[in-house]
Amino acid sequence: MIPDELVMNKIYLIRGQKVMLDRDLAVLYNVDTKVLNQAVRRNVKRFPKDFMFRLTKKEWESLRSQFVTLETGRGKYSKYLPFAFTGQGISMLSSVLSSETAIRVNIQIIRVFTRMREMIMTHKDILLQLEKIEKKLSGHDDDIQLIFKYLKQLLTSPEQPPRQKIGFKLNSR
């Protein structure tokens, strides 16, 4: 069994979609990337653009710059840009790759995608609640500032001239 954290670390946000790269999927399925891509090419009708797309050179360079270590040497990286598979594309891979490992890993990946979607929805609800509270309290800031202004005026009133004493006065001679 592959740890869920390992699967989660292989999910990237590209073009506003959560995807996994062909090379990462190949490692998880315990097949060569070339074998995975051949199986996809043989069944290309099963993978429309919303299931799978090829990264642009700019996207791939940006993604590669995020990897901590880059291996050097001849043949370490494919000369072809990688494919990115959405959750639906990963589901479809199970029908193309029929090994026991591929099926087992595929089920786990789909479960991770589902859990991530649920977490996002939960966080989205919390974010909406926070925005409501923020809007409610933002009007209070102005009111509180006005109260402080009036309190300061009351506490620092300008000095008044001494008052005349009230009462009976004796004429002093």
PDB file of C-alpha atoms in Angstrom, residues 19-47 51-54 78 80-86 89-99 101-103 105-106 109:
ATOM      1  CA  VAL A  19      -3.593  16.563 -12.128  1.00  0.00           C
ATOM      2  CA  MET A  20      -0.929  13.891 -11.903  1.00  0.00           C
ATOM      3  CA  LEU A  21       1.914  13.538 -14.383  1.00  0.00           C
ATOM      4  CA  ASP A  22       2.440  10.458 -16.512  1.00  0.00           C
ATOM      5  CA  ARG A  23       5.879   9.776 -15.021  1.00  0.00           C
ATOM      6  CA  ASP A  24       4.546   9.886 -11.439  1.00  0.00           C
ATOM      7  CA  LEU A  25       1.644   7.614 -12.323  1.00  0.00           C
ATOM      8  CA  ALA A  26       4.028   5.194 -14.048  1.00  0.00           C
ATOM      9  CA  VAL A  27       6.127   4.966 -10.872  1.00  0.00           C
ATOM     10  CA  LEU A  28       3.032   4.348  -8.742  1.00  0.00           C
ATOM     11  CA  TYR A  29       1.727   1.718 -11.196  1.00  0.00           C
ATOM     12  CA  ASN A  30       5.188   0.140 -11.346  1.00  0.00           C
ATOM     13  CA  VAL A  31       5.478   0.467 -15.132  1.00  0.00           C
ATOM     14  CA  ASP A  32       7.711   2.516 -17.421  1.00  0.00           C
ATOM     15  CA  THR A  33       6.376   5.898 -18.494  1.00  0.00           C
ATOM     16  CA  LYS A  34       6.795   4.735 -22.069  1.00  0.00           C
ATOM     17  CA  VAL A  35       4.504   1.730 -21.434  1.00  0.00           C
ATOM     18  CA  LEU A  36       1.852   3.930 -19.798  1.00  0.00           C
ATOM     19  CA  ASN A  37       1.897   6.418 -22.671  1.00  0.00           C
ATOM     20  CA  GLN A  38       1.757   3.625 -25.273  1.00  0.00           C
ATOM     21  CA  ALA A  39      -1.350   2.218 -23.602  1.00  0.00           C
ATOM     22  CA  VAL A  40      -2.907   5.679 -23.644  1.00  0.00           C
ATOM     23  CA  ARG A  41      -2.031   6.239 -27.316  1.00  0.00           C
ATOM     24  CA  ARG A  42      -3.577   2.884 -28.231  1.00  0.00           C
ATOM     25  CA  ASN A  43      -6.811   4.019 -26.526  1.00  0.00           C
ATOM     26  CA  VAL A  44      -6.677   7.727 -27.305  1.00  0.00           C
ATOM     27  CA  LYS A  45     -10.480   7.948 -27.768  1.00  0.00           C
ATOM     28  CA  ARG A  46     -10.887   7.196 -24.059  1.00  0.00           C
ATOM     29  CA  PHE A  47      -8.899  10.311 -23.106  1.00  0.00           C
ATOM     30  CA  PHE A  51      -9.180  13.789 -19.008  1.00  0.00           C
ATOM     31  CA  MET A  52      -5.619  14.352 -20.182  1.00  0.00           C
ATOM     32  CA  PHE A  53      -3.477  17.047 -21.798  1.00  0.00           C
ATOM     33  CA  ARG A  54       0.167  17.560 -22.659  1.00  0.00           C
ATOM     34  CA  SER A  78      12.350  12.540 -21.535  1.00  0.00           C
ATOM     35  CA  TYR A  80       8.857  14.762 -24.742  1.00  0.00           C
ATOM     36  CA  LEU A  81       6.675  16.998 -22.623  1.00  0.00           C
ATOM     37  CA  PRO A  82       4.739  14.992 -20.027  1.00  0.00           C
ATOM     38  CA  PHE A  83       1.031  14.270 -20.060  1.00  0.00           C
ATOM     39  CA  ALA A  84      -1.105  15.476 -17.173  1.00  0.00           C
ATOM     40  CA  PHE A  85      -4.076  13.324 -16.149  1.00  0.00           C
ATOM     41  CA  THR A  86      -7.098  14.713 -14.326  1.00  0.00           C
ATOM     42  CA  GLY A  89      -8.269  10.508 -16.768  1.00  0.00           C
ATOM     43  CA  ILE A  90      -6.746   8.547 -13.906  1.00  0.00           C
ATOM     44  CA  SER A  91     -10.015   6.636 -13.562  1.00  0.00           C
ATOM     45  CA  MET A  92      -9.868   5.814 -17.251  1.00  0.00           C
ATOM     46  CA  LEU A  93      -6.294   4.540 -16.890  1.00  0.00           C
ATOM     47  CA  SER A  94      -7.618   1.586 -14.898  1.00  0.00           C
ATOM     48  CA  SER A  95      -9.418   0.361 -18.007  1.00  0.00           C
ATOM     49  CA  VAL A  96      -6.261   0.720 -20.102  1.00  0.00           C
ATOM     50  CA  LEU A  97      -3.779  -0.733 -17.609  1.00  0.00           C
ATOM     51  CA  SER A  98      -5.202  -3.951 -16.281  1.00  0.00           C
ATOM     52  CA  SER A  99      -2.476  -5.161 -13.932  1.00  0.00           C
ATOM     53  CA  THR A 101      -0.976  -3.130  -9.153  1.00  0.00           C
ATOM     54  CA  ALA A 102      -2.504  -0.560 -11.512  1.00  0.00           C
ATOM     55  CA  ILE A 103      -6.034  -1.368 -10.352  1.00  0.00           C
ATOM     56  CA  VAL A 105      -3.138   1.991  -6.967  1.00  0.00           C
ATOM     57  CA  ASN A 106      -5.840   3.528  -9.126  1.00  0.00           C
ATOM     58  CA  ILE A 109      -5.559   7.582  -6.088  1.00  0.00           C
TER      59      ILE A 109
END
